[in-house]
PDB file of C-alpha atoms and ligand atoms in Angstrom:
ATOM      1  CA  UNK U  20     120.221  68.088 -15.127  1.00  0.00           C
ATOM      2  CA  UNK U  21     116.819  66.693 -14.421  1.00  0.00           C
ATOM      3  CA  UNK U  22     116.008  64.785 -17.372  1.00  0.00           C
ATOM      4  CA  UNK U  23     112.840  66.925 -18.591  1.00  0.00           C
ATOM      5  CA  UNK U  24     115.129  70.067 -19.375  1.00  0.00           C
ATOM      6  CA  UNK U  25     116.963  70.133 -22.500  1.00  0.00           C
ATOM      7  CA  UNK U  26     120.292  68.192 -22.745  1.00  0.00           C
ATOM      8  CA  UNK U  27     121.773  70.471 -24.821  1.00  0.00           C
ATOM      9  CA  UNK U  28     120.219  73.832 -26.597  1.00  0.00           C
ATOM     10  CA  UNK U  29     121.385  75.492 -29.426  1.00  0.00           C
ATOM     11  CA  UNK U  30     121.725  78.998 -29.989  1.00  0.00           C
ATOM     12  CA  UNK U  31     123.279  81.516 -32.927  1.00  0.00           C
ATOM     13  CA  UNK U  32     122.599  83.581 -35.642  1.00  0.00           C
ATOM     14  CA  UNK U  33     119.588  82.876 -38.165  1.00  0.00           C
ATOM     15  CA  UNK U  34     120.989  80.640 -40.732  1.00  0.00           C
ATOM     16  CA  UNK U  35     123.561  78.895 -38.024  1.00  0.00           C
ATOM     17  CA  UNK U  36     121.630  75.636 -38.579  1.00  0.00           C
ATOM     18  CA  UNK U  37     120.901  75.350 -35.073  1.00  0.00           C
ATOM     19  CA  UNK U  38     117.261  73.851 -36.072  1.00  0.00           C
ATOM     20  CA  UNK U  39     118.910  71.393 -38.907  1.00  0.00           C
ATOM     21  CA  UNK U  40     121.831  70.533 -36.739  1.00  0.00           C
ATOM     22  CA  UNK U  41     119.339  70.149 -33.389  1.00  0.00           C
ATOM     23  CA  UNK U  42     117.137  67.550 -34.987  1.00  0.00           C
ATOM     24  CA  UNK U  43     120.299  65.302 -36.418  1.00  0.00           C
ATOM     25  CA  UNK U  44     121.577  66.132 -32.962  1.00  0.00           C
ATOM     26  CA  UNK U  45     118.375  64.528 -31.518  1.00  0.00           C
ATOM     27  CA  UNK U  46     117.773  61.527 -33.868  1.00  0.00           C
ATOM     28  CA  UNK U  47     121.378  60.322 -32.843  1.00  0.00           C
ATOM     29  CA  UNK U  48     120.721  60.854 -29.251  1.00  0.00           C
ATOM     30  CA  UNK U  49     117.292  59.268 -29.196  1.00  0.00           C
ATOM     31  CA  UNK U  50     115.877  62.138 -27.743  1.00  0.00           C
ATOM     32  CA  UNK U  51     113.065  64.489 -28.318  1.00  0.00           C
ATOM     33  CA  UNK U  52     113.817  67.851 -30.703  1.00  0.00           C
ATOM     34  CA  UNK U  53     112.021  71.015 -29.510  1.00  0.00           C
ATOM     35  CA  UNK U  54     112.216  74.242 -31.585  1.00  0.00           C
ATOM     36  CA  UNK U  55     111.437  77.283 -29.557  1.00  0.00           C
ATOM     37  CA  UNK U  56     110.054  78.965 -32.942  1.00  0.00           C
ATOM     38  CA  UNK U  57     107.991  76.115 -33.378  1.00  0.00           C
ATOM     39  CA  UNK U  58     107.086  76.558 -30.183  1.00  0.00           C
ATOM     40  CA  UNK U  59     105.768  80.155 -30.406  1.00  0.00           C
ATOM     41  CA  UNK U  60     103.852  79.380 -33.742  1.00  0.00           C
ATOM     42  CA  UNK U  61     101.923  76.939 -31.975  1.00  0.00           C
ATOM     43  CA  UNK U  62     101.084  79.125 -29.046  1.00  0.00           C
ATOM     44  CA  UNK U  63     100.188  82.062 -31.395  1.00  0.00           C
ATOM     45  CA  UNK U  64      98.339  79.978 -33.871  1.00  0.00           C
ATOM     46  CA  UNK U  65     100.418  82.141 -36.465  1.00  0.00           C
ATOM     47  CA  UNK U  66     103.729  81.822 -38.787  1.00  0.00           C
ATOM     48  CA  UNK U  67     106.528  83.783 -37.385  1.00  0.00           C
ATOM     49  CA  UNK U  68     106.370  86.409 -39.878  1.00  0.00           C
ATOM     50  CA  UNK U  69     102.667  87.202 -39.491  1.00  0.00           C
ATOM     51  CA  UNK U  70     103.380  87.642 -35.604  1.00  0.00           C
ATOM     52  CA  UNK U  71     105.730  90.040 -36.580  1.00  0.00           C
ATOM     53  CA  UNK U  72     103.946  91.631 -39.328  1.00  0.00           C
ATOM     54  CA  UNK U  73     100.202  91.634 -37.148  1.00  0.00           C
ATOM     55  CA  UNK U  74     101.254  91.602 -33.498  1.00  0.00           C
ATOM     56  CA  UNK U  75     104.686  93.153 -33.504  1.00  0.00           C
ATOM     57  CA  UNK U  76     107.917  92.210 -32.527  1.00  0.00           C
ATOM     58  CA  UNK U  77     107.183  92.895 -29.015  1.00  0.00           C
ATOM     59  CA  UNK U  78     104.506  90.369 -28.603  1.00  0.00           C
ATOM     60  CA  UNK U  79     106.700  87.768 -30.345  1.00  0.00           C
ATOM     61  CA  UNK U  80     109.477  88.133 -27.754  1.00  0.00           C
ATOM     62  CA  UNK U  81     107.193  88.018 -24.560  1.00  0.00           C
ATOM     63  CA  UNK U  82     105.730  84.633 -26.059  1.00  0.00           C
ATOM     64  CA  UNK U  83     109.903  84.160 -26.682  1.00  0.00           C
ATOM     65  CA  UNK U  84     110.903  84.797 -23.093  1.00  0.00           C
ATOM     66  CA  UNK U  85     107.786  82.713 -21.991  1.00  0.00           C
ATOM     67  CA  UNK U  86     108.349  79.806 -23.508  1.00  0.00           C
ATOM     68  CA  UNK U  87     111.973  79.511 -22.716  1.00  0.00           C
ATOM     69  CA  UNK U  88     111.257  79.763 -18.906  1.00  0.00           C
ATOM     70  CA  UNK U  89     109.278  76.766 -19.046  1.00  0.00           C
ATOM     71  CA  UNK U  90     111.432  74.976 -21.524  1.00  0.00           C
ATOM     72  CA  UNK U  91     114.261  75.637 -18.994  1.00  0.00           C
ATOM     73  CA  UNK U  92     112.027  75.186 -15.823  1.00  0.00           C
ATOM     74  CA  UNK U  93     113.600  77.697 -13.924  1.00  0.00           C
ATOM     75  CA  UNK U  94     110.545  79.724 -12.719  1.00  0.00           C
ATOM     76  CA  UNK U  95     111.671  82.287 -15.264  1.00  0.00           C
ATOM     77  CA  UNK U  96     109.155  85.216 -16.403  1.00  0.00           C
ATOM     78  CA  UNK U  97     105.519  84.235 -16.957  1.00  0.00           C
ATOM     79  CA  UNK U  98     104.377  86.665 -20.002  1.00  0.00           C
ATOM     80  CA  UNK U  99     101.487  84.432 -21.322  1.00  0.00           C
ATOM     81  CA  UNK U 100      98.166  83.266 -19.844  1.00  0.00           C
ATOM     82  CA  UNK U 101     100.144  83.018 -16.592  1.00  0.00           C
ATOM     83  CA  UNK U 102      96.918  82.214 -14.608  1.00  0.00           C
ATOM     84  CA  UNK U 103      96.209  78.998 -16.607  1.00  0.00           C
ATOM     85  CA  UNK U 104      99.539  77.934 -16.670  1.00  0.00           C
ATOM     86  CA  UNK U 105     100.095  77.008 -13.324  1.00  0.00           C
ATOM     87  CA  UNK U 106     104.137  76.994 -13.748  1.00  0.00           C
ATOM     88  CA  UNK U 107     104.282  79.877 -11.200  1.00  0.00           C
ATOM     89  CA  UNK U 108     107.262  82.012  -9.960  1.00  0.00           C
ATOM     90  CA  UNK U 109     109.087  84.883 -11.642  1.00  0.00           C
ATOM     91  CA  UNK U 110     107.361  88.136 -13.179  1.00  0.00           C
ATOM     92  CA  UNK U 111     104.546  88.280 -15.013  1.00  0.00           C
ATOM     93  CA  UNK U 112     105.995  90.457 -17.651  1.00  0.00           C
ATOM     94  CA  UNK U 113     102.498  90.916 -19.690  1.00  0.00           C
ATOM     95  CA  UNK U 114      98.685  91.384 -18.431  1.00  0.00           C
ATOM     96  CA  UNK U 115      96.322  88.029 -19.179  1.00  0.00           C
ATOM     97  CA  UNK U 116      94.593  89.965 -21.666  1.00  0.00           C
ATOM     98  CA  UNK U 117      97.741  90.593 -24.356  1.00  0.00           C
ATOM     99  CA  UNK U 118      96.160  94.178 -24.742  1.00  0.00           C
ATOM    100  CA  UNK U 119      98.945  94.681 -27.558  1.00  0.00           C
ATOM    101  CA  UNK U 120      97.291  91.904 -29.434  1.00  0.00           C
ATOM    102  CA  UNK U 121      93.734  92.056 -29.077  1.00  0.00           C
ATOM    103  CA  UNK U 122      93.062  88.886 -29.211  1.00  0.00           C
ATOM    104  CA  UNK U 123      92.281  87.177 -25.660  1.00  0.00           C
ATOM    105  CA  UNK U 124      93.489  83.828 -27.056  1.00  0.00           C
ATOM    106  CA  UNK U 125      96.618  84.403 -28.637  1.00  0.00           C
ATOM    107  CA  UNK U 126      99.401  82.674 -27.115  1.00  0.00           C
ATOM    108  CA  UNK U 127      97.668  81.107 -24.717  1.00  0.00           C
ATOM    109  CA  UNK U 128      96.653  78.071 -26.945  1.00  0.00           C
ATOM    110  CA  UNK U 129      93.500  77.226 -24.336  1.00  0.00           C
ATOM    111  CA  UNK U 130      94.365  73.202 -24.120  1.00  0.00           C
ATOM    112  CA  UNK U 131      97.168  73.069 -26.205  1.00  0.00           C
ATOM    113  CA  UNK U 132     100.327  71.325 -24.739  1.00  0.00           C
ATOM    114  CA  UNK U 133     103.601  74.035 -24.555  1.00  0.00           C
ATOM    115  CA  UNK U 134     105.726  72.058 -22.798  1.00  0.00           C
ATOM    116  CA  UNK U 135     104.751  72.278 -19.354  1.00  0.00           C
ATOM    117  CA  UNK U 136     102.582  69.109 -19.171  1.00  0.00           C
ATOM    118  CA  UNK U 137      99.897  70.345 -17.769  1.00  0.00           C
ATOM    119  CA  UNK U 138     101.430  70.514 -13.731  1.00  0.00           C
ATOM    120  CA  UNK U 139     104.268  73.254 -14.340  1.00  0.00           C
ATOM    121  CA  UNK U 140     106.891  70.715 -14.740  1.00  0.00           C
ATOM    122  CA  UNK U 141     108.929  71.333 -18.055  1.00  0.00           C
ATOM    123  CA  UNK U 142     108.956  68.687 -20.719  1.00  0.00           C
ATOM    124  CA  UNK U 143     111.592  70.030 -23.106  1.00  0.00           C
ATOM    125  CA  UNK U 144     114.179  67.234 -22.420  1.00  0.00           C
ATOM    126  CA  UNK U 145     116.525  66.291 -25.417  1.00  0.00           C
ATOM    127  CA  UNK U 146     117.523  69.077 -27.627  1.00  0.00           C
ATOM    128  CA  UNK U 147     116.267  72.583 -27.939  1.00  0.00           C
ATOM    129  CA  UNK U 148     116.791  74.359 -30.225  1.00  0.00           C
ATOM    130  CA  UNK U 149     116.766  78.874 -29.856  1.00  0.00           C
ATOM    131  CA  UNK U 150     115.290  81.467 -32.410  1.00  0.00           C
ATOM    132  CA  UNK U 151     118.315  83.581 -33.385  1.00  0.00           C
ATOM    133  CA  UNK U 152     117.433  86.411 -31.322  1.00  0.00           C
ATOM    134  CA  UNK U 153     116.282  84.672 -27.779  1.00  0.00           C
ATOM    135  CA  UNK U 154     119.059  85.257 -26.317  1.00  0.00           C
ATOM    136  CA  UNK U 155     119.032  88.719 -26.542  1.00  0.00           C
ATOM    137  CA  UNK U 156     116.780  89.333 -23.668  1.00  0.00           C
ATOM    138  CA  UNK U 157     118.242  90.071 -20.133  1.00  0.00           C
ATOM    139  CA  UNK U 158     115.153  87.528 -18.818  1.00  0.00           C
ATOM    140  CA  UNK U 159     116.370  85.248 -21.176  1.00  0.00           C
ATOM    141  CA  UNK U 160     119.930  85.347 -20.823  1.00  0.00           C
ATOM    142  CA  UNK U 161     119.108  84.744 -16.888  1.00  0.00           C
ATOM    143  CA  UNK U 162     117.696  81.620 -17.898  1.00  0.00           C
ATOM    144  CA  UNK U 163     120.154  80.167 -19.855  1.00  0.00           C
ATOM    145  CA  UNK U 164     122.949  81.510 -17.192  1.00  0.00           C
ATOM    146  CA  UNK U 165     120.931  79.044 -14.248  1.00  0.00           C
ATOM    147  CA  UNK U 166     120.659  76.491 -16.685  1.00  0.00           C
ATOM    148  CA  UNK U 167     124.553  76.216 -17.351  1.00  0.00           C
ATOM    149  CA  UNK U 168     125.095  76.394 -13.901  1.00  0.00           C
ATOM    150  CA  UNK U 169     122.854  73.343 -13.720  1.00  0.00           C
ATOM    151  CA  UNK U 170     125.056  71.863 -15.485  1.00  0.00           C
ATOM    152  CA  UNK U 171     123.230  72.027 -19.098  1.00  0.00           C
ATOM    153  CA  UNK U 172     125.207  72.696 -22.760  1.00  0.00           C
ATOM    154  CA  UNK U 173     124.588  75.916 -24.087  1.00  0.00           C
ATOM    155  CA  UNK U 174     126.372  75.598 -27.651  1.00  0.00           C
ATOM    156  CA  UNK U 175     126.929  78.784 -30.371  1.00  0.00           C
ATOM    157  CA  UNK U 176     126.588  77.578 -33.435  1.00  0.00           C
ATOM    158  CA  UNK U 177     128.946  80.098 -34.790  1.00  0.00           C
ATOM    159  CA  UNK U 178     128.768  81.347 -38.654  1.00  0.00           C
ATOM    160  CA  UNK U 179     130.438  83.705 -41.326  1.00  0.00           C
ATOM    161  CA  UNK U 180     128.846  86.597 -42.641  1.00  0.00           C
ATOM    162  CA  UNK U 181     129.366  84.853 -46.225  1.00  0.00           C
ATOM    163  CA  UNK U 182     128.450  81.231 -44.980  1.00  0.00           C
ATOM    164  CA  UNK U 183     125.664  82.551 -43.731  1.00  0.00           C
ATOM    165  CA  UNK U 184     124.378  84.558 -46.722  1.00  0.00           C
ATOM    166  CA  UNK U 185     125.042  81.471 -48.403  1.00  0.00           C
ATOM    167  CA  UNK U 186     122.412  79.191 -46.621  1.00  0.00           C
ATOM    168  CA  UNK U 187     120.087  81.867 -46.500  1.00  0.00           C
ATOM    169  CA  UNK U 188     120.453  83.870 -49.533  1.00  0.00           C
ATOM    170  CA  UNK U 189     120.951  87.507 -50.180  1.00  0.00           C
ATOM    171  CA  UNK U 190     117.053  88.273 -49.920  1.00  0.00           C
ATOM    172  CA  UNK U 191     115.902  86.270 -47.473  1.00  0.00           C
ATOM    173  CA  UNK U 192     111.982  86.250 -46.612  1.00  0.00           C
ATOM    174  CA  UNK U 193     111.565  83.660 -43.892  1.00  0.00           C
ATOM    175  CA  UNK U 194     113.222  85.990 -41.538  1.00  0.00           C
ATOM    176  CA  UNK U 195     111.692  89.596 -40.908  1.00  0.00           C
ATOM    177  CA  UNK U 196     114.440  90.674 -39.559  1.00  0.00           C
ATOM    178  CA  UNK U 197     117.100  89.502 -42.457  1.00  0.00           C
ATOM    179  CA  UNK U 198     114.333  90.851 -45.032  1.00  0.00           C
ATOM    180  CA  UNK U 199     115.403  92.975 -47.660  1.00  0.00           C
ATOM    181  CA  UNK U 200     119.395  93.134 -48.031  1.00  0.00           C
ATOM    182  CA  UNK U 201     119.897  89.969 -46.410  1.00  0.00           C
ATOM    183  CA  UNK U 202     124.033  90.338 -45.957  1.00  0.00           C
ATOM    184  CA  UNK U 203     123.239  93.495 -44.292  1.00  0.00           C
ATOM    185  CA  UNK U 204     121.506  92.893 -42.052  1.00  0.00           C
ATOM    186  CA  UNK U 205     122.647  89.616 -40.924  1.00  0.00           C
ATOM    187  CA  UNK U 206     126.134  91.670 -40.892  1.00  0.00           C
ATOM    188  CA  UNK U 207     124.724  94.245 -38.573  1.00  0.00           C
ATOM    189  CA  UNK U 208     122.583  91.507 -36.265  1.00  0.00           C
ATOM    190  CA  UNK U 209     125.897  89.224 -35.904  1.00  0.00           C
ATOM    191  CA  UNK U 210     128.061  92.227 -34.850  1.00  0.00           C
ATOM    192  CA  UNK U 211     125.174  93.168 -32.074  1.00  0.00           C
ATOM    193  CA  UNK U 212     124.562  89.997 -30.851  1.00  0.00           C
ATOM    194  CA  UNK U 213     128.084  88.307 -31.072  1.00  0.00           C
ATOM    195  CA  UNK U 214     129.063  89.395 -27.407  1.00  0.00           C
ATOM    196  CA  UNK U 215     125.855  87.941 -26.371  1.00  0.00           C
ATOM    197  CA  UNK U 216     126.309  84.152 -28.125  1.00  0.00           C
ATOM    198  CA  UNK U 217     129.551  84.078 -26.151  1.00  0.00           C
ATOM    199  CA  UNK U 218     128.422  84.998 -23.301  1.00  0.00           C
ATOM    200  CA  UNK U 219     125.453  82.928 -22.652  1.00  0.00           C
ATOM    201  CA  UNK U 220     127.189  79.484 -24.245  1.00  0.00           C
ATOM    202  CA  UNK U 221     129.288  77.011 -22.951  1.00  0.00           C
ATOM    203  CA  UNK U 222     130.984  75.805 -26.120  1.00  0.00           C
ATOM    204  CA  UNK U 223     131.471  76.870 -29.101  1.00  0.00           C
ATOM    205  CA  UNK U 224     131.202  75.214 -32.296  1.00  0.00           C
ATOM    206  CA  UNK U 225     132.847  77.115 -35.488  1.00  0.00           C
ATOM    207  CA  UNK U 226     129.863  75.316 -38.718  1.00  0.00           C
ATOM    208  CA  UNK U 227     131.297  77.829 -41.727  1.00  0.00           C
ATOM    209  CA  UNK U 228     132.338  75.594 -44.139  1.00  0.00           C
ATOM    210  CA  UNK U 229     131.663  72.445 -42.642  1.00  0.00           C
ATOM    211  CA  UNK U 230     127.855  69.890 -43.179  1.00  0.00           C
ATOM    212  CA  UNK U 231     125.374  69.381 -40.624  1.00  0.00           C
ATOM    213  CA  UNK U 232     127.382  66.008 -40.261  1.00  0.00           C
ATOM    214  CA  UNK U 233     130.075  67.248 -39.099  1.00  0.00           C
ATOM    215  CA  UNK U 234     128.661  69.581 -36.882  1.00  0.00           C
ATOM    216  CA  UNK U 235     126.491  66.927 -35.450  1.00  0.00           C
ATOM    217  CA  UNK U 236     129.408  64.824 -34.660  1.00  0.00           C
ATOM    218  CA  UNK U 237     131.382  67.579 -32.799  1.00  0.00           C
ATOM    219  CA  UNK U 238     128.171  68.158 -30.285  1.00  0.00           C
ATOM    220  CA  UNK U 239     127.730  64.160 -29.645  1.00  0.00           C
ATOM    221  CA  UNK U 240     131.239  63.812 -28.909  1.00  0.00           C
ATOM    222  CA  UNK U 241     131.152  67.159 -26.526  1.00  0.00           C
ATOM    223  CA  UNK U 242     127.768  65.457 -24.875  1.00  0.00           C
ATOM    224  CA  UNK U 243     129.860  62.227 -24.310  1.00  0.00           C
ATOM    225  CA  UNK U 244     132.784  64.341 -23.233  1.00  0.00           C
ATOM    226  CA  UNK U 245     130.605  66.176 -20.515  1.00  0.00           C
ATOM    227  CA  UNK U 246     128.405  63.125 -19.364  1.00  0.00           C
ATOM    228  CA  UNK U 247     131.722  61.347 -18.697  1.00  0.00           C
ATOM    229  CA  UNK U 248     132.758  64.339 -16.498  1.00  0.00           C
ATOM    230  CA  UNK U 249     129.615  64.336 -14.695  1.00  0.00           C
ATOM    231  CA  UNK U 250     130.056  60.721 -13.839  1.00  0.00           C
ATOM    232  CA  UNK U 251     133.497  61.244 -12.585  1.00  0.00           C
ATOM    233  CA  UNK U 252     132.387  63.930 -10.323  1.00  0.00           C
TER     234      UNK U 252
HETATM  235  N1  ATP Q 307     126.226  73.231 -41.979  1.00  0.00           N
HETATM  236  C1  ATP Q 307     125.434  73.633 -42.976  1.00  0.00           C
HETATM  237  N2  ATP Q 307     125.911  73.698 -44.219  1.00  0.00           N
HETATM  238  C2  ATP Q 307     125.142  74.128 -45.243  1.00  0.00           C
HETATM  239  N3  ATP Q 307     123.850  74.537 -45.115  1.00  0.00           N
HETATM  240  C3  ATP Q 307     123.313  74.492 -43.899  1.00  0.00           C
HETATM  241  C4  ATP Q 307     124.065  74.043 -42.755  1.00  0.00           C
HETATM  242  N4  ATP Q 307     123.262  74.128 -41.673  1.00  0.00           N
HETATM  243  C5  ATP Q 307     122.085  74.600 -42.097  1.00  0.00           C
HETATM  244  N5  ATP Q 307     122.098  74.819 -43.419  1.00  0.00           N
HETATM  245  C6  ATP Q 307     121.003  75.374 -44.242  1.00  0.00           C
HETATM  246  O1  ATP Q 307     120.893  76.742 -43.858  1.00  0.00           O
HETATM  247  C7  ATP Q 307     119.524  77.126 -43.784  1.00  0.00           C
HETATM  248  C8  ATP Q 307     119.245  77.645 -42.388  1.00  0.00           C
HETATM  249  O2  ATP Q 307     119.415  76.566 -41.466  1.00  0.00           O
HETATM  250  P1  ATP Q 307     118.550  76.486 -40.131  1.00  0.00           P
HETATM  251  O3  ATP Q 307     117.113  76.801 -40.416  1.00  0.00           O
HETATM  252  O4  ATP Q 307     118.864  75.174 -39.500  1.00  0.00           O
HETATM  253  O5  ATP Q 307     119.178  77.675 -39.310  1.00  0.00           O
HETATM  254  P2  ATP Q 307     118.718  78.237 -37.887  1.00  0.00           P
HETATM  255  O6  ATP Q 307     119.975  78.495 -37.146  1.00  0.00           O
HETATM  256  O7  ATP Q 307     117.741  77.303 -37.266  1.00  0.00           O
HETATM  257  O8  ATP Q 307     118.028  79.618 -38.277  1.00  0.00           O
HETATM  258  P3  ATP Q 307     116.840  80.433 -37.498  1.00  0.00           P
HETATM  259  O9  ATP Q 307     117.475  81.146 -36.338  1.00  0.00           O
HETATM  260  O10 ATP Q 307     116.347  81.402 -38.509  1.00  0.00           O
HETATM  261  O11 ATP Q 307     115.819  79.443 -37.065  1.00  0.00           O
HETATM  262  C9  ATP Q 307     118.713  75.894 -44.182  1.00  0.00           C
HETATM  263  O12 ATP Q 307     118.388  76.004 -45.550  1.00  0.00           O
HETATM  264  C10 ATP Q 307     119.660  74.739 -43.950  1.00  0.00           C
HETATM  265  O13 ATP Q 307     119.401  73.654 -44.820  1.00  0.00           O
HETATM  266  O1  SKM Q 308     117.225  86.454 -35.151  1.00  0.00           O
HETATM  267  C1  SKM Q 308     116.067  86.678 -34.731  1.00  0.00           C
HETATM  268  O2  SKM Q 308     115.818  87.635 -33.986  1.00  0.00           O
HETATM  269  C2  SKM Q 308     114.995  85.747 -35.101  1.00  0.00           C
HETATM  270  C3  SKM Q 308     115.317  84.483 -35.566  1.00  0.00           C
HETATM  271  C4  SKM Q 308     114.312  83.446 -35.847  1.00  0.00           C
HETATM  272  O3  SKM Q 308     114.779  82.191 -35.339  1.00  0.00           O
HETATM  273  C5  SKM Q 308     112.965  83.790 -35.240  1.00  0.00           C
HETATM  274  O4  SKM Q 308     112.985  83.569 -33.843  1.00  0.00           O
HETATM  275  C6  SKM Q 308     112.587  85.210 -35.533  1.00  0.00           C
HETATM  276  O5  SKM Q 308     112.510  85.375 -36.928  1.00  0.00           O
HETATM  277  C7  SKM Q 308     113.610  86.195 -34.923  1.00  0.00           C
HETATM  278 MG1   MG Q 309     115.764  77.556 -36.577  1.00  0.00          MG
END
């Protein structure tokens, strides 16, 4: 795995902890933390909600499936500013002008720095960490699928309906799609998208019940488990 892709990235339901697990994960490993969410707030310019709320779920995911290509640097789909990005190959899933937006700018971020370093190579190496729903997307799932093969860590952070509920409480409003009746619709999200965890990861890790410690531990001694494999090979 060339060493400016992710090490490891973290995926699961909202409220998994992949983002408080992910930078424990990264502090222990020395390594850089990337949050794709973080990611996509930078590039709009705009909390996640208020993408939602202004620009529509839509827009968020093409910024979503954008940013993960180059995170991944497989020459996935190129859905934002793709002329000024210069990362090249794969469809260019949106038009330069983000007609759903109207606004020109957003998600392109003019000079800001997404990751790509400025010459199309990806500089998302350490961990990375998914919004709950990115791997929902075929383009996305693509991605992650060439990235295992590479020989990255995909890991589900795996959680209960109750543990869940728990961490996020039963009226969540950080999450627009968990707003409202909370344990309903995280109950509803986790049965669609359960399949889709499991399919895209490589290991998964069980964190009802148990502290971001704990959890940590598990992935570092996985990482160890996997870099000792690759050196036997
Ligand atoms: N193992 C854990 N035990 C108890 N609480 C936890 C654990 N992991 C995370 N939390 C808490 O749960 C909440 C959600 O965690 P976090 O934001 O890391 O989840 P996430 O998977 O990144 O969610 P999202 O997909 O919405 O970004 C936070 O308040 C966090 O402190
Ligand atoms: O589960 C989801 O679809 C989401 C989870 C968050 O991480 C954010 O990416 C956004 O709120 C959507
Ligand atoms: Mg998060």
């Amino acid at each position: 795995m060339s060493g400016n892709r992710p090490r490891i990235v973290l995926v699961g339901p909202p409220g998994a902890g992949k983002s408080t697990v992910g930078r424990r994960l990264s502090a222990a490993l020395g390594t850089a933390y990337h949050d794709l969410d973080d990611h996509i707030v930078e590039a709009a310019g705009l909390p996640v909600p208020v993408i939602f709320a202004t620009h529509g779920e839509a827009h968020f995911r093409r910024l979503e499936t954008e940013l993960l290509a180059r995170a991944l640097g497989g020459g996935g789909a190129n859905v934002v500013g793709g002329a000024n990005h210069g990362d090249g190959g794969g469809a260019n899933v949106d038009d330069a002008n983000h007609g759903d937006c109207g606004d020109a700018n957003l998600g392109d971020g003019g000079d800001a720095n997404h990751g790509d370093g400025g010459d199309g190579a990806p500089q998302f190496g350490g961990v990375l960490a998914l919004g709950g729903g990115t791997p929902v997307q075929l383009l996305n799932q693509r991605a992650l699928a060439a990235y295992a093969a590479a020989g990255g860590i995909v890991a589900f952070l795996d959680v209960s309906v109750d543990a869940a509920v728990a961490r996020l409480g039963e009226h969540n409003t950080d999450r627009p799609l968990l707003a409202g009746d909370t344990r309903a619709k995280f109950t509803a999200l986790l049965a669609a998208r359960r399949d889709i965890y499991e399919a895209v990861s490589t290991v998964i890790v069980d964190t009802s019940g148990r502290n971001a410690t704990d959890i940590t531990e598990e992935l570092l001694t996985h990482i160890a488990k996997e870099d000792a494999d690759d050196r036997s090979q």
